[in-house]
Tab-separated table of C-alpha atoms in Angstrom:
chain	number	residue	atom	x	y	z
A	832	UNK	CA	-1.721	3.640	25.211
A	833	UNK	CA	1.203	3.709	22.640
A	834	UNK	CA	0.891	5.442	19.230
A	835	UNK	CA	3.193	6.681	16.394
A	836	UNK	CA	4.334	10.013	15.629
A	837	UNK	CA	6.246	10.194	12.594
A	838	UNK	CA	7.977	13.107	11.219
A	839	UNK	CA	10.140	13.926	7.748
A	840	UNK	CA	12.790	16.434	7.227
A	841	UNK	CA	14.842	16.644	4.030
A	842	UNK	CA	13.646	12.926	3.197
A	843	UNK	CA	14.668	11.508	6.220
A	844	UNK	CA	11.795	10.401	8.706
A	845	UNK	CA	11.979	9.932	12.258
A	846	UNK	CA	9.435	8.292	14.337
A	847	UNK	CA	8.694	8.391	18.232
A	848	UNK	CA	5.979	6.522	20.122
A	849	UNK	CA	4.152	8.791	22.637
A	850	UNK	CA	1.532	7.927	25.249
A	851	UNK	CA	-2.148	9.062	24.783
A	852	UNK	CA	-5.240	8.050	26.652
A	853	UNK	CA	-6.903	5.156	25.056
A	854	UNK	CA	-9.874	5.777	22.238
A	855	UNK	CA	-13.703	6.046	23.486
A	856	UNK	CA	-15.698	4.382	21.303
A	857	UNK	CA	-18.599	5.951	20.190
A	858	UNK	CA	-22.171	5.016	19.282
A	859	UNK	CA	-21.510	1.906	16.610
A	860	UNK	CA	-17.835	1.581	17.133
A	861	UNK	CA	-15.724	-1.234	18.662
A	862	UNK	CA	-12.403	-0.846	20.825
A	863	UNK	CA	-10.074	-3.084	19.105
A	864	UNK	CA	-6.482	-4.003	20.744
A	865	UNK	CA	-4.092	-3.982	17.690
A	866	UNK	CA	-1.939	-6.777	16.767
A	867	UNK	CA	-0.515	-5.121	13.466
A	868	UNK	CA	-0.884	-1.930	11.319
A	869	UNK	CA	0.022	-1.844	7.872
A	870	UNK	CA	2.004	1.265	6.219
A	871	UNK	CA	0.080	3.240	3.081
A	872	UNK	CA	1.333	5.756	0.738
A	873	UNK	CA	-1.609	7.732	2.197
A	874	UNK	CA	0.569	7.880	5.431
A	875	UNK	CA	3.614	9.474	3.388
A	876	UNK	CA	0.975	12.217	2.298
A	877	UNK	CA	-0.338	12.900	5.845
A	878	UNK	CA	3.325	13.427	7.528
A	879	UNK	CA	4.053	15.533	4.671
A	880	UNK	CA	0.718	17.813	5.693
A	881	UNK	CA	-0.668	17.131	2.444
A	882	UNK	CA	-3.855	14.684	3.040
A	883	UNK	CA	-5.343	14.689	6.522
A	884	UNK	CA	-8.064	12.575	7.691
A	885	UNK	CA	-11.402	13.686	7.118
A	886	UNK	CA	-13.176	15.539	9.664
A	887	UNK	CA	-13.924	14.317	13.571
A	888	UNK	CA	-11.312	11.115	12.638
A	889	UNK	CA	-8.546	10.542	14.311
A	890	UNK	CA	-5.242	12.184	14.039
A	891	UNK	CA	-3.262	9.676	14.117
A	892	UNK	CA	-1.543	8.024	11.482
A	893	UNK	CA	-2.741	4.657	9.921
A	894	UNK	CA	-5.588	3.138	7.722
A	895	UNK	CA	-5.447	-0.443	8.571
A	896	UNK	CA	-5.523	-3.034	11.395
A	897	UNK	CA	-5.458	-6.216	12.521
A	898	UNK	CA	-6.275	-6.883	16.359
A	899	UNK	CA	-8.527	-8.262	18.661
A	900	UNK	CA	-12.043	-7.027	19.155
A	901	UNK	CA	-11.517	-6.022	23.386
A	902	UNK	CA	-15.319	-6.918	24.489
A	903	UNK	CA	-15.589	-10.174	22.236
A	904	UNK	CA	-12.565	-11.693	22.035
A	905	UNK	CA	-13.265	-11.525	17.922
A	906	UNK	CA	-10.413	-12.013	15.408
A	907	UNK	CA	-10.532	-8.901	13.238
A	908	UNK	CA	-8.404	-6.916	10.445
A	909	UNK	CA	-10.504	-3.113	9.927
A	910	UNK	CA	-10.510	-0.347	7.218
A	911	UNK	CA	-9.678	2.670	9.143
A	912	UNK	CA	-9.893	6.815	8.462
A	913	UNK	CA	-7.144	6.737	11.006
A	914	UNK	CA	-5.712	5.974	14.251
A	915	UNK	CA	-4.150	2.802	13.233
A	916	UNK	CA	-0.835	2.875	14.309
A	917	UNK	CA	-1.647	2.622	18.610
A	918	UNK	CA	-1.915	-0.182	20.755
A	919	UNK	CA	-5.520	0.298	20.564
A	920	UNK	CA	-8.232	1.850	17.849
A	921	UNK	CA	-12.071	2.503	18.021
A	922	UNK	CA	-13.058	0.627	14.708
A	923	UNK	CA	-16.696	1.662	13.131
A	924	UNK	CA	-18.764	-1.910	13.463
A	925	UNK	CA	-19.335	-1.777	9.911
A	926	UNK	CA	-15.560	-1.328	8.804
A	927	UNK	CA	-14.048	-4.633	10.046
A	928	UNK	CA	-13.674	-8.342	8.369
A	929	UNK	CA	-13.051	-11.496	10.368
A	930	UNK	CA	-9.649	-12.420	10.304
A	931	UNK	CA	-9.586	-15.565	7.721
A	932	UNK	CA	-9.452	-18.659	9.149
A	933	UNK	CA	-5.769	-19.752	9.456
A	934	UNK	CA	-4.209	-16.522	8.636
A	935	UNK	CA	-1.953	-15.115	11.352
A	936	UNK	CA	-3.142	-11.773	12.894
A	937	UNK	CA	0.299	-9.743	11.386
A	938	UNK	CA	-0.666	-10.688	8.094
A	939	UNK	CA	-4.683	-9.863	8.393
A	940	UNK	CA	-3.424	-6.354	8.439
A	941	UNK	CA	-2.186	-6.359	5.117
A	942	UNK	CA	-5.880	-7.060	3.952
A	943	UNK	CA	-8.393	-4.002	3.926
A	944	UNK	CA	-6.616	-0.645	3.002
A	945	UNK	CA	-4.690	-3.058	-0.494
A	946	UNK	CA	-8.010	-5.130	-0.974
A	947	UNK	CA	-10.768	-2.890	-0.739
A	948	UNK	CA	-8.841	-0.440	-2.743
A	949	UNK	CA	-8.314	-3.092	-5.229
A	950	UNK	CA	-11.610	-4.191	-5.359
A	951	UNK	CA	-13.687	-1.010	-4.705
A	952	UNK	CA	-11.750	0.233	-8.212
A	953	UNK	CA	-11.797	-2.906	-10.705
A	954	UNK	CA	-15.242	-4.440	-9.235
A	955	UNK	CA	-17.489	-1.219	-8.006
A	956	UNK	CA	-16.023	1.673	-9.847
A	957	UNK	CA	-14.563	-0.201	-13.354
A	958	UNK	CA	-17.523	-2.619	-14.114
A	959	UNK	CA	-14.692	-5.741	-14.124
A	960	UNK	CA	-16.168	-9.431	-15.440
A	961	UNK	CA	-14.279	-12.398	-16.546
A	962	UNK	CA	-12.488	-11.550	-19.726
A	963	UNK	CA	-11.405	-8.240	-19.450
A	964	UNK	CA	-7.665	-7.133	-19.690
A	965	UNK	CA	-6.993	-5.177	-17.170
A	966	UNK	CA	-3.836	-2.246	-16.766
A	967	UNK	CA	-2.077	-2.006	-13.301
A	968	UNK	CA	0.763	0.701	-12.556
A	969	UNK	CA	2.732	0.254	-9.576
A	970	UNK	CA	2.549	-3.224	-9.512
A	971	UNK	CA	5.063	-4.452	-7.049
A	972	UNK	CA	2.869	-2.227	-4.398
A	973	UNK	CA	0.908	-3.368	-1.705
A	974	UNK	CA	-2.176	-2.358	-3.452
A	975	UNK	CA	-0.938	-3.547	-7.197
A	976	UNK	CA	0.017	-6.994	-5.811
A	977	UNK	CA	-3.326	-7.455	-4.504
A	978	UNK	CA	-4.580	-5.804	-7.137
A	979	UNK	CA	-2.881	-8.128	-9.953
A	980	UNK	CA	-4.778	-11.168	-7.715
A	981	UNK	CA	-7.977	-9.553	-7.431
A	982	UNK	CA	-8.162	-9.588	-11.051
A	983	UNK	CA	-7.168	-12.885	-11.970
A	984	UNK	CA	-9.548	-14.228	-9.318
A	985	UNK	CA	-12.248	-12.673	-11.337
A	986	UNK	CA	-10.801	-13.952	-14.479
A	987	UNK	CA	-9.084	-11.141	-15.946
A	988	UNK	CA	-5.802	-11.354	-18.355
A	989	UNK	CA	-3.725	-8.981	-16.153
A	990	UNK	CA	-0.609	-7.019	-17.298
A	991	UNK	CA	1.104	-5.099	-14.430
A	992	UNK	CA	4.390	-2.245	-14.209
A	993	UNK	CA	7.076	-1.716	-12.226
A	994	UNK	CA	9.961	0.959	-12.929
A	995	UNK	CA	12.332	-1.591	-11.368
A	996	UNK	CA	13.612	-4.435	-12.893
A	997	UNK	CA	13.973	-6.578	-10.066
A	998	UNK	CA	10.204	-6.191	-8.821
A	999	UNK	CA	9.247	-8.092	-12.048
A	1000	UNK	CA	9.393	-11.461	-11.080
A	1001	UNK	CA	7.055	-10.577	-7.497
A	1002	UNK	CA	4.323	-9.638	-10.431
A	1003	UNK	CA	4.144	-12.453	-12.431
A	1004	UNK	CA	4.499	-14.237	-9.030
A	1005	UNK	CA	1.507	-12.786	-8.322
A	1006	UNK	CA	-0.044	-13.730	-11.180
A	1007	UNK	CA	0.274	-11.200	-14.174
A	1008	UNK	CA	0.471	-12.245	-17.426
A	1009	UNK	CA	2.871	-9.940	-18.610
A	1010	UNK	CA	5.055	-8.009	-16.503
A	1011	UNK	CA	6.747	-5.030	-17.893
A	1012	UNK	CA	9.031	-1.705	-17.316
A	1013	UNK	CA	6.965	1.721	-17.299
A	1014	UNK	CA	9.927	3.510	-18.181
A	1015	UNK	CA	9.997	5.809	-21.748
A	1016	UNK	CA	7.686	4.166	-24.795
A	1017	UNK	CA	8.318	0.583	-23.259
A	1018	UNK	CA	4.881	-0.245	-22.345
A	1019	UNK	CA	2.866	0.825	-25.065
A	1020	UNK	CA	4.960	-1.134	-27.826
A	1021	UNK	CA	5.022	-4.061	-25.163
A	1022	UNK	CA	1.463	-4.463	-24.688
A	1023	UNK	CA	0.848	-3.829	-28.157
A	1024	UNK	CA	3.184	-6.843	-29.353
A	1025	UNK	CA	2.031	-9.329	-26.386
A	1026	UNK	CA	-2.173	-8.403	-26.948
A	1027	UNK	CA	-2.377	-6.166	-30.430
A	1028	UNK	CA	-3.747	-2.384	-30.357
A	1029	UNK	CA	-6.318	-0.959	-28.068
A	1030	UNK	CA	-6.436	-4.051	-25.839
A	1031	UNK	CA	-6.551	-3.077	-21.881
A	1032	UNK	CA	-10.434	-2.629	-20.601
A	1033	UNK	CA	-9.094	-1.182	-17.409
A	1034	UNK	CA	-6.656	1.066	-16.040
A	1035	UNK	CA	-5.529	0.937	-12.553
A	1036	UNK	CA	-3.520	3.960	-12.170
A	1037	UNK	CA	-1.609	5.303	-8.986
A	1038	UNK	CA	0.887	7.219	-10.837
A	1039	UNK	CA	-0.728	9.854	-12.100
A	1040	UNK	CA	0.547	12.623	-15.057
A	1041	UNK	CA	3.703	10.297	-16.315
A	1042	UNK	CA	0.908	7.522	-17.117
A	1043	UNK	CA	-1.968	8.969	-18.610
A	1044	UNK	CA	-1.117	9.086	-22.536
A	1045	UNK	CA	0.137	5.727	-22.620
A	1046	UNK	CA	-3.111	4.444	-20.923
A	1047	UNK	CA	-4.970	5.966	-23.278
A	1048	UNK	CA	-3.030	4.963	-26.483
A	1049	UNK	CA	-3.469	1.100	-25.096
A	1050	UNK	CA	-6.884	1.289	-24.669
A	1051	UNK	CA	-9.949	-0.374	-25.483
A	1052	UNK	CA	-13.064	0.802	-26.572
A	1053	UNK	CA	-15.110	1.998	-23.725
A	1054	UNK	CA	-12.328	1.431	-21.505
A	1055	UNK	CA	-11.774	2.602	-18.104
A	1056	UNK	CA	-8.945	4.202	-16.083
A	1057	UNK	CA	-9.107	4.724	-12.746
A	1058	UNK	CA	-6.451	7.777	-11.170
A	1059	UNK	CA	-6.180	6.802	-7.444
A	1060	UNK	CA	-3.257	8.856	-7.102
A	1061	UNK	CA	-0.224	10.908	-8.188
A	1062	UNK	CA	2.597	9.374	-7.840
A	1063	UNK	CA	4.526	11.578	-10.850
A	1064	UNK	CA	2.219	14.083	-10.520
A	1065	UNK	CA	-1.222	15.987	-10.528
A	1066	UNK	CA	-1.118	17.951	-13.928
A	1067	UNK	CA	-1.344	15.874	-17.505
A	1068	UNK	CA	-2.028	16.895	-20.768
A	1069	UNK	CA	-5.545	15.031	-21.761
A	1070	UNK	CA	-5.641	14.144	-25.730
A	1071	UNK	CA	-9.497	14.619	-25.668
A	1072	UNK	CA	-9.867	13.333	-29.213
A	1073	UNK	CA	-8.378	10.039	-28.567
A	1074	UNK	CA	-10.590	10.204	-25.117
A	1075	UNK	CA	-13.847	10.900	-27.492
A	1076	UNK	CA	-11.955	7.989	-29.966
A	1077	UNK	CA	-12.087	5.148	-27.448
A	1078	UNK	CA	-15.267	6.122	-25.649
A	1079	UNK	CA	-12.892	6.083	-22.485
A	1080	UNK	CA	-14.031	6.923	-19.140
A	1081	UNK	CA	-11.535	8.448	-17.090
A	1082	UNK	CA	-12.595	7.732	-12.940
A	1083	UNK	CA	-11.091	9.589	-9.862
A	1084	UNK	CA	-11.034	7.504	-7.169
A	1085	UNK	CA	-10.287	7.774	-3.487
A	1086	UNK	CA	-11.109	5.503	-0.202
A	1087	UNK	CA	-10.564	7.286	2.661
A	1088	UNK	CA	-12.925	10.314	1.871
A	1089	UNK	CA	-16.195	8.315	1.162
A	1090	UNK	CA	-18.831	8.511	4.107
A	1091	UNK	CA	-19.190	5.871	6.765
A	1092	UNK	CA	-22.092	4.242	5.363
A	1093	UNK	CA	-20.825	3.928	2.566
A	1094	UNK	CA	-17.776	2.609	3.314
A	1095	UNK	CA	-19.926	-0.242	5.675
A	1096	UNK	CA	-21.643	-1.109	1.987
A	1097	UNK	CA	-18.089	-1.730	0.199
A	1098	UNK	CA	-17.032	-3.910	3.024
A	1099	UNK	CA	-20.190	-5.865	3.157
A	1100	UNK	CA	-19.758	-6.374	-0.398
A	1101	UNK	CA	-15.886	-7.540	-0.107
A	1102	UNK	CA	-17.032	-9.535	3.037
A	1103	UNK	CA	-19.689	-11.997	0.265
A	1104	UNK	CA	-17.525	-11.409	-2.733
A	1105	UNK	CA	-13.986	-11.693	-1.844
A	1106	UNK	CA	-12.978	-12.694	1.600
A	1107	UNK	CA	-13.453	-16.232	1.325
A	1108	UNK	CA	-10.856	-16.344	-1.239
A	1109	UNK	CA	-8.211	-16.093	1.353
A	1110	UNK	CA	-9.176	-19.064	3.455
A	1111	UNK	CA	-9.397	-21.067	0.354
A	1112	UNK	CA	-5.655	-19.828	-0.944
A	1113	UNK	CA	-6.229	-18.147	-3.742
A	1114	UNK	CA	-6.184	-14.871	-2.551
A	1115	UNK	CA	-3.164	-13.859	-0.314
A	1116	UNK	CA	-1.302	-10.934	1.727
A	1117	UNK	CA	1.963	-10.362	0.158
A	1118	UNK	CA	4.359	-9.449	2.796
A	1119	UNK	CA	7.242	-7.050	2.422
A	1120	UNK	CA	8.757	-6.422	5.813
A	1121	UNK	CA	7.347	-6.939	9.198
A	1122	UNK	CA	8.765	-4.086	12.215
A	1123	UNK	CA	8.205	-3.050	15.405
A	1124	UNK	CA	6.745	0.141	16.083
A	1125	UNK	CA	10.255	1.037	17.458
A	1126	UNK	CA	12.023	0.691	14.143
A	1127	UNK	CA	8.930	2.378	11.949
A	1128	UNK	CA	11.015	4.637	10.496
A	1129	UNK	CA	12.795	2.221	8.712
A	1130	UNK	CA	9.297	1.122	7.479
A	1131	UNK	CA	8.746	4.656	6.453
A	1132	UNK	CA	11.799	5.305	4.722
A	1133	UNK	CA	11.990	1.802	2.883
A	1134	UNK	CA	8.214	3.065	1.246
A	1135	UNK	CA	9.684	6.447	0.118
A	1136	UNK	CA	12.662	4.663	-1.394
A	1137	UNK	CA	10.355	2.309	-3.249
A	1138	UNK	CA	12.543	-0.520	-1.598
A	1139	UNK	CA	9.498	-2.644	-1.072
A	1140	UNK	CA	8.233	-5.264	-2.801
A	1141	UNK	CA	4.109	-6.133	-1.263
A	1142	UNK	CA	2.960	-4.815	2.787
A	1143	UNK	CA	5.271	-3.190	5.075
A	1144	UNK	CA	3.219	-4.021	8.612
A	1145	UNK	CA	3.986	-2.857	11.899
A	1146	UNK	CA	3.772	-5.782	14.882
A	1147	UNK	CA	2.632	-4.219	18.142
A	1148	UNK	CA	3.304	-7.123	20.270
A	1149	UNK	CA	-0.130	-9.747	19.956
A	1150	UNK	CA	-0.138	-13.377	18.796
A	1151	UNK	CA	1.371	-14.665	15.491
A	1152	UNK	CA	-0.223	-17.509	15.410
A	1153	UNK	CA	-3.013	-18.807	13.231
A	1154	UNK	CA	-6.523	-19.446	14.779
C-alpha cells in the first residue's frame, strides 16, 4: 500500500508517497481502506520531530480517517494515534463512528480528530451546559470551527478569534456571536463592551503563552481554560492572584496521548451525545481544501501559512458520494 512521507526544510515541505506492506490488524482492530485523511497541526509537530506517536502506534503520519471497514463493507470515519495518511489503516474497534447518513466519505474525515477534540474539552474536561459563554482562540481552525458549533449546539453564547481579518466572517458563519481580532488589547476591551467584565465560563485555548493573560482578565468566576496547545508558545507568565481572584481552573489537555480505553469511552460518549447532530444538519464538517495525496504538500504548506479557513483533507481515490 501507499502512504505519505512528508518532510520540512527551511519552511518548505515536501512530500513523497512510498510503498509499505499493508497494516495487520491486531486483537480488537479493524483494517479499514481509506477514502480520506484529514491534515492536523499535530502532523506539523511530528515532521518537525517534536511530538511522535505514542508508543507501539504507527509511524506514520495522520490522526483521522474516513474509509471503508474491508471485512464489512461498513461506512466509517476513525480517531487515529497514527497511520492515517495510507491507502489502508488498522483502526482500534472502539475508535471509529459510522459515517452519518448522507454525508460523503471525504467529508466524514473531517469529523473525529476537530470533534472529539472539541467536545472531549468543552463537554468532558470544561463541565459545558446551556448558558455558558464560552472563549475560542484559533477560530477559523478546523478544530475552532467545530468547536464554535459544538458549543452553540449545547446552547452556549460563543465568542471566537482569528488574527486575520478575513477569517471573520467563516466564524460567525459558523455560528459565533461575536467574532473578533486577537491581536494587541483588542479582545479584552471587545468582549468586555459586547458581554461586561469577567464574562467567558470557558476558555478554549490552542495558542498558548500570547493568550493566557487576556483569558484570565475576561474571565468568570470559576471559569475554565483549557491549553491544548502552543501555538505562540510554551512559557507564560501566570498572574496567580487574579488565578486565586476568579477561582479559575487552568486544564492541560491533549488527545492523542490518552490510553485506548479511554479513548473507546470518549467516542462512545460523542457516538450518544453528538453524532446525530450531523445527520440532522446542525452540526457540520467545514471544508477548507480537498487534495490528492500527490499534491499534500500544498496541504501542508497552506496549514503552516495559516491560509486555511476549516479541514484540509486528503482524497485517496474512494467514492464521493453520499450513502
Amino acid at each position: 500500500m501507499r502512504h505519505l512521507h512528508v518532510a520540512e526544510t527551511r519552511g518548505v515541505y515536501t512530500a513523497t508517497l512510498r510503498n509499505t506492506t499493508p497494516p495487520v490488524p491486531r486483537s480488537g482492530e479493524v483494517l479499514v481502506r481509506v477514502a480520506a485523511s484529514g491534515l492536523n497541526r499535530a502532523d506539523l509537530s511530528q515532521i518537525a520531530g517534536r511530538y511522535p506517536p505514542p508508543p507501539g502506534e504507527s509511524e506514520i503520519l495522520g490522526m483521522e480517517v474516513s474509509g471503508v471497514v474491508e471485512s464489512t463493507g461498513a461506512r466509517v470515519c476513525a480517531l487515529l494515534a497514527g497511520g492515517g495518511h495510507a491507502e489502508q489503516v488498522a483502526v482500534p474497534a472502539g475508535h471509529f463512528l459510522l459515517v452519518p447518513a448522507g454525508m460523503d466519505l471525504v467529508s466524514a474525515a473531517g469529523i473525529p480528530e476537530a470533534f472529539l477534540t472539541a467536545f472531549v474539552n468543552l463537554v468532558v474536561e470544561a463541565g459545558l451546559k446551556a448558558g455558558d459563554t464560552v472563549l475560542i482562540h484559533a477560530g477559523a481552525s478546523g478544530v475552532g470551527l467545530a468547536a464554535i458549533q459544538v458549543a452553540k449546539h449545547l446552547g452556549a453564547r460563543v465568542a471566537a478569534t482569528t488574527r486575520t481579518a478575513a477569517k471573520l466572517a467563516a466564524l460567525t458563519g459558523a455560528g459565533a456571536d461575536l467574532a473578533v481580532l486577537s491581536e494587541g488589547k483588542r479582545l479584552a476591551a471587545e468582549l468586555e463592551q459586547a458581554w461586561g467584565p469577567g464574562a467567558v465560563d470557558i476558555v478554549l485555548d490552542p495558542v498558548g503563552s500570547a493568550t493566557l493573560g487576556p483569558n484570565l482578565q475576561g474571565l468568570a468566576v470559576g471559569g475554565r481554560v483549557i491549553v491544548i496547545s502552543t501555538l505562540s508558545g510554551s512559557k507564560a507568565e501566570l498572574d496567580l492572584e487574579l488565578l486565586m481572584k476568579r477561582r479559575a481552573r487552568l486544564i492541560g489537555s491533549t488527545l492523542r496521548s490518552r490510553s485506548r480505553e479511554e479513548k473507546a469511552r470518549l467516542v462512545t460518549r460523542f457516538r450518544e451525545e453528538l453524532l446525530p447532530a450531523f445527520a440532522s444538519g446542525a452540526l457540520r464538517v467545514i471544508v477548507d481544501a480537498v487534495f490528492p495525496p500527490e499534491r499534500a504538500a500544498e496541504a501542508f504548506q497552506r496549514m503552516r501559512e495559516n491560509r486555511n479557513v476549516g479541514k484540509l483533507l486528503l482524497d485517496w481515490g474512494s467514492p464521493l458520494g453520499p450513502a
